[in-house]
Short mmCIF file of N, CA, C and O in Angstrom, two decimals:
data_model
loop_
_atom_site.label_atom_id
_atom_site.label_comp_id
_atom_site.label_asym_id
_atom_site.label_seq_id
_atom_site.Cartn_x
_atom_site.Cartn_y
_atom_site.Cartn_z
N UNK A 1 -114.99 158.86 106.21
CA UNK A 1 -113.67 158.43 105.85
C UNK A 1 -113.56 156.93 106.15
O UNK A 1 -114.17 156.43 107.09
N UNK A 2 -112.91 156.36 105.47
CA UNK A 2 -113.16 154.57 105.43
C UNK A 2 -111.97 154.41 105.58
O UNK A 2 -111.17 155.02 104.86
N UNK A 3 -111.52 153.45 106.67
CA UNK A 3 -110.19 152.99 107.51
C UNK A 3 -109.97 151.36 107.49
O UNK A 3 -110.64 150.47 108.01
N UNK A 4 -108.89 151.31 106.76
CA UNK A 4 -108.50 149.96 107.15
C UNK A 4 -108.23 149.14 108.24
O UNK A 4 -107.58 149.75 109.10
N UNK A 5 -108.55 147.66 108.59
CA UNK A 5 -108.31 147.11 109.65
C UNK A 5 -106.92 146.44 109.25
O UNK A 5 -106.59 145.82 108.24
N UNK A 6 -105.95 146.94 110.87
CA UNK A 6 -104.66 146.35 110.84
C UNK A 6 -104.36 145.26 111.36
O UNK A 6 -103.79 144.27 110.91
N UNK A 7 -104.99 145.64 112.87
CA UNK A 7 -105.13 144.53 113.89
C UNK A 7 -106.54 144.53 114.48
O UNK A 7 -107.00 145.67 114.59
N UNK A 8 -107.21 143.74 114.82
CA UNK A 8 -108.17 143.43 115.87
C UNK A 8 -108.10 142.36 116.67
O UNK A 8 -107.20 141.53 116.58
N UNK A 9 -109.10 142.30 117.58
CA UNK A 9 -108.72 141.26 118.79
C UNK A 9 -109.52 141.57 119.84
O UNK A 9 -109.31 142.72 120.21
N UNK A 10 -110.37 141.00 120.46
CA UNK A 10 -110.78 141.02 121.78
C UNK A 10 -109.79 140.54 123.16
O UNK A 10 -108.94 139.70 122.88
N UNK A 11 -109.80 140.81 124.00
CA UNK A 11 -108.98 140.96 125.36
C UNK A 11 -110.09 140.96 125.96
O UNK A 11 -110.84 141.94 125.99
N UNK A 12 -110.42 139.29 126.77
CA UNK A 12 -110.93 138.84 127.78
C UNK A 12 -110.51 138.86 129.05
O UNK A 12 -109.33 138.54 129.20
N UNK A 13 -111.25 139.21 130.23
CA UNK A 13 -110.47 139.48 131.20
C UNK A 13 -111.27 138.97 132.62
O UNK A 13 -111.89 139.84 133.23
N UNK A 14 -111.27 137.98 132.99
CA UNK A 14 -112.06 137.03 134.66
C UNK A 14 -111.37 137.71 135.26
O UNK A 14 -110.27 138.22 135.04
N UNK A 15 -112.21 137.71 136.22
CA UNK A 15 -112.05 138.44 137.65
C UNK A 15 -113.19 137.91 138.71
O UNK A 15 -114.42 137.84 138.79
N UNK A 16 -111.99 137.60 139.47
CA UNK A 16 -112.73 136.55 140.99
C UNK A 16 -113.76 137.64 142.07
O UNK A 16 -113.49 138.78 142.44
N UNK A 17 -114.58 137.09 142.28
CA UNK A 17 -114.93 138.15 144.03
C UNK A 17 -115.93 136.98 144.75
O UNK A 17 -116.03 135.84 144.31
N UNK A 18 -116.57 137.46 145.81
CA UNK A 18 -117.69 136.60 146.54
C UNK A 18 -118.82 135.87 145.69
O UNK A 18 -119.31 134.78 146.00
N UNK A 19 -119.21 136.72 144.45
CA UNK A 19 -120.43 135.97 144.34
C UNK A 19 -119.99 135.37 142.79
O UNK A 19 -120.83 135.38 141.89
N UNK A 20 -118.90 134.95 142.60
CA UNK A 20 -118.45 134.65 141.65
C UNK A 20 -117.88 135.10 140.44
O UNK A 20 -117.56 134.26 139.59
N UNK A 21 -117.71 136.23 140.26
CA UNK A 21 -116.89 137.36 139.62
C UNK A 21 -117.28 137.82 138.43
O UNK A 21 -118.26 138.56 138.53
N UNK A 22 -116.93 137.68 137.47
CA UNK A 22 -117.37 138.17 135.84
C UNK A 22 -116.44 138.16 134.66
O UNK A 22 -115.25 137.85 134.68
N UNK A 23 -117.00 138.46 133.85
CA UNK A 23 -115.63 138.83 133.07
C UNK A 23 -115.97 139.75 132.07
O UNK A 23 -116.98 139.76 131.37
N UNK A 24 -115.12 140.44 132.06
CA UNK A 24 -114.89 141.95 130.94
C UNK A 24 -114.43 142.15 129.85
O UNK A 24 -113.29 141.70 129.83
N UNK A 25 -114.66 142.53 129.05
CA UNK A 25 -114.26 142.22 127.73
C UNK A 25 -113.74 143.96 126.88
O UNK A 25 -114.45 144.85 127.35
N UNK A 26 -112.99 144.36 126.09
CA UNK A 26 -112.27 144.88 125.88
C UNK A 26 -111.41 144.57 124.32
O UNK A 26 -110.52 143.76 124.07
N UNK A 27 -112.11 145.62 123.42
CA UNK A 27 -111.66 145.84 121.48
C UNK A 27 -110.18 145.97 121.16
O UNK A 27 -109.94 147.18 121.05
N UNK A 28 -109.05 145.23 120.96
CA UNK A 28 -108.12 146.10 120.30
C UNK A 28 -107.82 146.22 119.28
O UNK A 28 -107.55 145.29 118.52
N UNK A 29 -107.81 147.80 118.93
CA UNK A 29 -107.66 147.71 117.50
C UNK A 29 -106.84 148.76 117.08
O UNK A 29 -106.45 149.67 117.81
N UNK A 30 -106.52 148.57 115.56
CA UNK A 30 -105.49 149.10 114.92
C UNK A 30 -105.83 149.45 113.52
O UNK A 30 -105.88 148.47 112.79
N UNK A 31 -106.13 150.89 112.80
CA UNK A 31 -106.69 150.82 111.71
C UNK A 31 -105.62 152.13 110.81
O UNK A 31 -105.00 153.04 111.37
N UNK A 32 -105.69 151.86 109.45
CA UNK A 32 -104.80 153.11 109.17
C UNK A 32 -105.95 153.90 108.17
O UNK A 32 -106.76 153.08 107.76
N UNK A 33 -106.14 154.87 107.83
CA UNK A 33 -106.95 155.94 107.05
C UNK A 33 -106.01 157.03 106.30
O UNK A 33 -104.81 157.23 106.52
N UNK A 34 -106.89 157.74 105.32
CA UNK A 34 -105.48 158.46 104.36
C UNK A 34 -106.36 160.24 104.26
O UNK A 34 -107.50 160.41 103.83
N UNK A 35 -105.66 161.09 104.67
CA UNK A 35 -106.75 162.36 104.68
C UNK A 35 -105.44 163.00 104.32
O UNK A 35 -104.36 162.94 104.90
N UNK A 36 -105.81 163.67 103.14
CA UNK A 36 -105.33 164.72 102.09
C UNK A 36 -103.76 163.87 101.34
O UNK A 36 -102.77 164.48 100.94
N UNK A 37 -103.89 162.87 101.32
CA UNK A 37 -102.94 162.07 100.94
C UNK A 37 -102.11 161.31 101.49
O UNK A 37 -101.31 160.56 100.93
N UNK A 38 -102.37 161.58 103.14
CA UNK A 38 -100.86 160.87 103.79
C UNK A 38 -101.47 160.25 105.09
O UNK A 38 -102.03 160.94 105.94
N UNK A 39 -101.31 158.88 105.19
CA UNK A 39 -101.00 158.05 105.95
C UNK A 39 -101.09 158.58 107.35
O UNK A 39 -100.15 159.13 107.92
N UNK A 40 -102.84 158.29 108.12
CA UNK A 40 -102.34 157.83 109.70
C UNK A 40 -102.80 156.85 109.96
O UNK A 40 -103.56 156.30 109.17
N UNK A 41 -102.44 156.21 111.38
CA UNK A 41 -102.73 155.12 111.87
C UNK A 41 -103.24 155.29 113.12
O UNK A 41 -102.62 156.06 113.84
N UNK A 42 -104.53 154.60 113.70
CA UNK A 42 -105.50 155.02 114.94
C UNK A 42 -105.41 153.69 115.86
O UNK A 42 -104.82 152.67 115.50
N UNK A 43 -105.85 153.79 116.67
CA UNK A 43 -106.01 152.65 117.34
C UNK A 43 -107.25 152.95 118.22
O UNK A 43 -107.82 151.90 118.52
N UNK A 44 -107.84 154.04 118.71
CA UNK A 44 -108.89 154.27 119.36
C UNK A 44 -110.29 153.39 119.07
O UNK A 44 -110.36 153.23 117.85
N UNK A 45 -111.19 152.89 119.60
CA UNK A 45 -112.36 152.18 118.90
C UNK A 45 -113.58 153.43 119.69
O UNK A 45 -114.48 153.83 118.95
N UNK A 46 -113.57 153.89 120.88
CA UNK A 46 -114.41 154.76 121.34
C UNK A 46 -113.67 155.79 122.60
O UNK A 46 -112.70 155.40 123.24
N UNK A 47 -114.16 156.79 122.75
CA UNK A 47 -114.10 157.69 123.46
C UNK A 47 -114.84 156.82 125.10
O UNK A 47 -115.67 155.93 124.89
N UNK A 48 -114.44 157.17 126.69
CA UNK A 48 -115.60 156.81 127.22
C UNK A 48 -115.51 155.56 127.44
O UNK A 48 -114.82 154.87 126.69
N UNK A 49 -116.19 155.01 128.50
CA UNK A 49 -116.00 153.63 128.95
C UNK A 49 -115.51 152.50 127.88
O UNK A 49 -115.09 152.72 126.74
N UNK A 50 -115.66 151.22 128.53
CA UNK A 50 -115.28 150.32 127.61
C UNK A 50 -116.52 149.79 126.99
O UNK A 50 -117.54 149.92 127.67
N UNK A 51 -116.61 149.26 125.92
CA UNK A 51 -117.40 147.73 125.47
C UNK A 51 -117.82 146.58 126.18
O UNK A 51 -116.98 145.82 126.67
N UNK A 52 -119.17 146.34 126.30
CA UNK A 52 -119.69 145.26 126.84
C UNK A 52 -119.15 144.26 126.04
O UNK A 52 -118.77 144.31 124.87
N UNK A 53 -119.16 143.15 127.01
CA UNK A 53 -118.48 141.78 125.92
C UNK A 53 -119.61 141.77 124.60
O UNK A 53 -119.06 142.15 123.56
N UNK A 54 -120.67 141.52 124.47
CA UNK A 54 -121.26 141.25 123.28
C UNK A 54 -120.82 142.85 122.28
O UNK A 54 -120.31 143.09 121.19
N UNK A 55 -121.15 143.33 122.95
CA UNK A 55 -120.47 144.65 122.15
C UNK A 55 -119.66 144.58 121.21
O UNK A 55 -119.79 144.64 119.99
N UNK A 56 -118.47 144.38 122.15
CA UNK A 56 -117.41 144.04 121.75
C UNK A 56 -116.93 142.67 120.40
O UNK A 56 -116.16 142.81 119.45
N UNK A 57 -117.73 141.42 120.82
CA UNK A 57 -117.62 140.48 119.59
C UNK A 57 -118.24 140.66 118.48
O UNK A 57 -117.96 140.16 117.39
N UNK A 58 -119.48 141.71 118.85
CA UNK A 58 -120.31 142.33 117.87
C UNK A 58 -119.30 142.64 116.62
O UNK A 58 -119.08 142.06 115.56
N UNK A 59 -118.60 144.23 117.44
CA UNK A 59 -117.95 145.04 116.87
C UNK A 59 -116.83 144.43 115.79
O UNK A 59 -116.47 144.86 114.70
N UNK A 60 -116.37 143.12 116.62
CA UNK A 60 -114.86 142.44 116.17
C UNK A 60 -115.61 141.89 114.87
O UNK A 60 -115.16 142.25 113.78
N UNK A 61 -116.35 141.32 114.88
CA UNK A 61 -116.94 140.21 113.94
C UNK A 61 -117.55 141.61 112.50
O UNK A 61 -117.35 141.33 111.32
N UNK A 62 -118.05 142.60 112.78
CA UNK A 62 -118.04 143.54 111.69
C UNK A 62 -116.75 143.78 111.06
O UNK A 62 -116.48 143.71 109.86
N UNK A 63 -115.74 144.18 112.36
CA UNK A 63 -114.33 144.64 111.67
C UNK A 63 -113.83 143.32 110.50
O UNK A 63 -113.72 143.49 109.28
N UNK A 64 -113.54 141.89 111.32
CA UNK A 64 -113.46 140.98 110.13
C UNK A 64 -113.92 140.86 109.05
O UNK A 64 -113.27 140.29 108.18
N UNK A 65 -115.05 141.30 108.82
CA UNK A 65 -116.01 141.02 107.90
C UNK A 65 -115.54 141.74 107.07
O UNK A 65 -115.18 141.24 106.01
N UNK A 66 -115.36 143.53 107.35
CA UNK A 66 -115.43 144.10 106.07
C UNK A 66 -113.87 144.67 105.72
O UNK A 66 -113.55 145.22 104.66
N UNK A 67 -113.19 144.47 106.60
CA UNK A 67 -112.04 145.12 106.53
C UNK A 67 -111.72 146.15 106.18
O UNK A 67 -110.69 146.39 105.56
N UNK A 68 -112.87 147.26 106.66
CA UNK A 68 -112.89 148.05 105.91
C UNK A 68 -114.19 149.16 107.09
O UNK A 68 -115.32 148.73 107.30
N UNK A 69 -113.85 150.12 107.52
CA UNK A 69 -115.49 150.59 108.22
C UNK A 69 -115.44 152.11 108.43
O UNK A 69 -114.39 152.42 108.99
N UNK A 70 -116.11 153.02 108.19
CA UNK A 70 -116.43 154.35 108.64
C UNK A 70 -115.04 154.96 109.95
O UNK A 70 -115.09 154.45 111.06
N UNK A 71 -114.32 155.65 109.76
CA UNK A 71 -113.47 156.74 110.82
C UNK A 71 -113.85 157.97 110.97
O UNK A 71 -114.16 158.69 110.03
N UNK A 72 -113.86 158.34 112.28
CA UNK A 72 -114.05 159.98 112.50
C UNK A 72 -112.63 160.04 113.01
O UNK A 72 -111.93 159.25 113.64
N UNK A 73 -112.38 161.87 112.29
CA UNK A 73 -111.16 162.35 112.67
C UNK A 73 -111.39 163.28 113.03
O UNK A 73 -112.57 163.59 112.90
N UNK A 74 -110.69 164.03 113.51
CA UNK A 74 -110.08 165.61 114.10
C UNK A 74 -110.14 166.86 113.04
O UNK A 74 -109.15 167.52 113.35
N UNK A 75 -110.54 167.27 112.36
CA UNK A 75 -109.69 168.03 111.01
C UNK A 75 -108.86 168.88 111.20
O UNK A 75 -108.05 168.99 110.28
N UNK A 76 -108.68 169.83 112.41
CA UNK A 76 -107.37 170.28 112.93
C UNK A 76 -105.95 169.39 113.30
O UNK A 76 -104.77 169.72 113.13
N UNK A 77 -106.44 168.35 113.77
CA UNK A 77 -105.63 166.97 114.20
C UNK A 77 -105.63 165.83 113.62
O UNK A 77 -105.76 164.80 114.28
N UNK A 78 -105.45 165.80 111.98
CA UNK A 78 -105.99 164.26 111.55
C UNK A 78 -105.82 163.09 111.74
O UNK A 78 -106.29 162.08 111.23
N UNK A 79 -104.80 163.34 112.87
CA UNK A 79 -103.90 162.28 113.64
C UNK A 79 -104.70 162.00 115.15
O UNK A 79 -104.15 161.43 116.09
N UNK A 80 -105.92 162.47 115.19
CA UNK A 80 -106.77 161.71 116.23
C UNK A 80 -107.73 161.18 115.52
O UNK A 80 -108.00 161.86 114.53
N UNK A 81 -108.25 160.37 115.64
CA UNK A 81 -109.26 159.23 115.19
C UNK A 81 -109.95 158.54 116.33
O UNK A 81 -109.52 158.43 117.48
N UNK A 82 -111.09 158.10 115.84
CA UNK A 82 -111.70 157.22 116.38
C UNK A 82 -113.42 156.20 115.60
O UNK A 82 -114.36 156.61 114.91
N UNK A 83 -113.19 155.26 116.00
CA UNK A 83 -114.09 154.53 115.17
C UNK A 83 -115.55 154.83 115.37
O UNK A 83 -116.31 155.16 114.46
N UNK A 84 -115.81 154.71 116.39
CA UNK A 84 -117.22 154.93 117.32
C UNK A 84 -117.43 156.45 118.16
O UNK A 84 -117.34 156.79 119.34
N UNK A 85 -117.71 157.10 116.96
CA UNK A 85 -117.80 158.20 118.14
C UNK A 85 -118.86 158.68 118.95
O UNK A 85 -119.76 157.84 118.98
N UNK A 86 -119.09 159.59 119.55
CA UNK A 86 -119.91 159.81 120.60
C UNK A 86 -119.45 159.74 122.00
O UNK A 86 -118.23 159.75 122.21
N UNK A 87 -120.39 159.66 123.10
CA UNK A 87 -120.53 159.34 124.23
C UNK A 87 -120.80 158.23 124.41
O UNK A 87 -122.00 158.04 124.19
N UNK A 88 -120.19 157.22 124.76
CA UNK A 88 -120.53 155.47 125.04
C UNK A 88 -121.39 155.69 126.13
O UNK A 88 -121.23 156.58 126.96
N UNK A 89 -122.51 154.68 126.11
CA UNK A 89 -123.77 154.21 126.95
C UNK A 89 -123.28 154.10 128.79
O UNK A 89 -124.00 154.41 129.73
N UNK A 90 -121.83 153.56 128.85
CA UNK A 90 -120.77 153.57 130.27
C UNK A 90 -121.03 154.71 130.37
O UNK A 90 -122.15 155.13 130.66
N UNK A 91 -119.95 155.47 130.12
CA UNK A 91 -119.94 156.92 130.39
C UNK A 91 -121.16 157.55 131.02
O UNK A 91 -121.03 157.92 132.19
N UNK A 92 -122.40 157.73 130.37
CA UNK A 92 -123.37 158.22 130.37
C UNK A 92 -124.26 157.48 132.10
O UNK A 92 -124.94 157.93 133.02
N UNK A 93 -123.85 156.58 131.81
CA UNK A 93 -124.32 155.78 133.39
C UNK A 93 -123.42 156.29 134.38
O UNK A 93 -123.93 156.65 135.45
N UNK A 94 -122.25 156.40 134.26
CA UNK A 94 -121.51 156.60 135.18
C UNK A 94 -121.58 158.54 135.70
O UNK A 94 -121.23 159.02 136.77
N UNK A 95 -121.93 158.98 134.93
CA UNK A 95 -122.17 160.69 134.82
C UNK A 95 -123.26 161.02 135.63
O UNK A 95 -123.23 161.91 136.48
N UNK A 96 -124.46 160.16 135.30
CA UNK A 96 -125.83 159.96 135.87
C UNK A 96 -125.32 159.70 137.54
O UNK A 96 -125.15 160.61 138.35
N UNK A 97 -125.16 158.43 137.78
CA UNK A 97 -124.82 157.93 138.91
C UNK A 97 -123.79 159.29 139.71
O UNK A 97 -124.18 159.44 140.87
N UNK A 98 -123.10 159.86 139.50
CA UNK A 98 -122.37 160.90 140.26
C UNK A 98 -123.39 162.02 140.22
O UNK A 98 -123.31 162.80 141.17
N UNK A 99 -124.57 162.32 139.09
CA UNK A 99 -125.02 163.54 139.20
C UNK A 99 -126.24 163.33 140.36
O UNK A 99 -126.79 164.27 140.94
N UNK A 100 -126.51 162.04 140.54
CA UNK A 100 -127.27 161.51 141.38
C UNK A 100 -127.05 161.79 142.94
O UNK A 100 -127.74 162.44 143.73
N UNK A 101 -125.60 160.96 143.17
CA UNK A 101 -124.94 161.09 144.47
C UNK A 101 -125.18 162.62 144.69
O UNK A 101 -126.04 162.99 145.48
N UNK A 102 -124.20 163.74 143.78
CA UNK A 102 -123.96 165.08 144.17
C UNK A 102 -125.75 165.64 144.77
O UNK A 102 -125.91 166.15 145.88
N UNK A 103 -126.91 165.39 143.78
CA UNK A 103 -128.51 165.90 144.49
C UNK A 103 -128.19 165.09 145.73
O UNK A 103 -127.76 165.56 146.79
N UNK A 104 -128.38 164.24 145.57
CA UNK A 104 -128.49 163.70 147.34
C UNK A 104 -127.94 163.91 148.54
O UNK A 104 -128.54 163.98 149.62
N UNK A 105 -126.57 164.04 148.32
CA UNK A 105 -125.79 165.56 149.03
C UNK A 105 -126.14 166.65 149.63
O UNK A 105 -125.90 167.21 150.70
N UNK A 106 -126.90 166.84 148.47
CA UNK A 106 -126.96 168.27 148.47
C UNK A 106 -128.15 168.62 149.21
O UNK A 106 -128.25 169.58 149.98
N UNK A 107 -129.20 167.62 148.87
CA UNK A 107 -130.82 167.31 149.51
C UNK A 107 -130.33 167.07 151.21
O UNK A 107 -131.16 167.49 152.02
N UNK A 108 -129.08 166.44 151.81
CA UNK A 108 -129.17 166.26 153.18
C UNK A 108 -128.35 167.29 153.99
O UNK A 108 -128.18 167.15 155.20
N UNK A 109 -127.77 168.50 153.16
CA UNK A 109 -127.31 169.32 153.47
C UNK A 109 -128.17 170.44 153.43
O UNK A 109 -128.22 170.71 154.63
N UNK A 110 -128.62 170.96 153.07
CA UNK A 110 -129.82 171.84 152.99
C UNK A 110 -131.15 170.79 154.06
O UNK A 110 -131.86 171.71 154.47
N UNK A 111 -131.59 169.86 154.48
CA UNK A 111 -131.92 169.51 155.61
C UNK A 111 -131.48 169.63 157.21
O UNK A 111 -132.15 169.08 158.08
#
């Protein structure tokens, strides 16, 4: 299903700490798509963590380009959408990292 771009925009975001901080970066977007004739409008870009900054300008600089890009929907719900679907690469680190902690737990409890 092919979705129009309404709005896009990256949302940059610095943040101070000890070793000099970073900055995070973050898609917003706004797209409308038409399933069985009628009008919705999404704003989701992924399920699951955020976008790495290059990711992210990646992503923006496609949306400009074509005004135009691939939507997944719901078909019970055609009113959920999202651009990128799947499990984002975050997510998947962050799942790991807890399934990690919980063995190690578990390895000094059974010791």
């Amino acid at each position: 299903m092919k979705a129009e771009v309404i709005f896009s925009r990256i949302e940059t975001r610095h943040h101070g700490g000890q070793n000099g901080g970073g900055t995070s970066a973050k898609i917003r977007l706004k797209y409308r798509y038409f399933v069985g004739g009628r009008e919705y409008t999404g704003h989701r870009f992924c399920f699951g963590g955020g976008s790495a900054h290059s990711q992210a300008i990646a992503t923006q600089e496609l949306v400009e380009e074509t005004s135009k890009f691939d939507v997944s929907y719901c078909r019970s719900c055609p009113s959920l959408s999202v651009a990128k679907p799947g499990i984002q690469q975050d997510s998947l680190t962050v799942m790991g990292f807890g399934l990690g902690l919980l063995l190690l737990m578990f390895c000094f409890i059974q010791a």
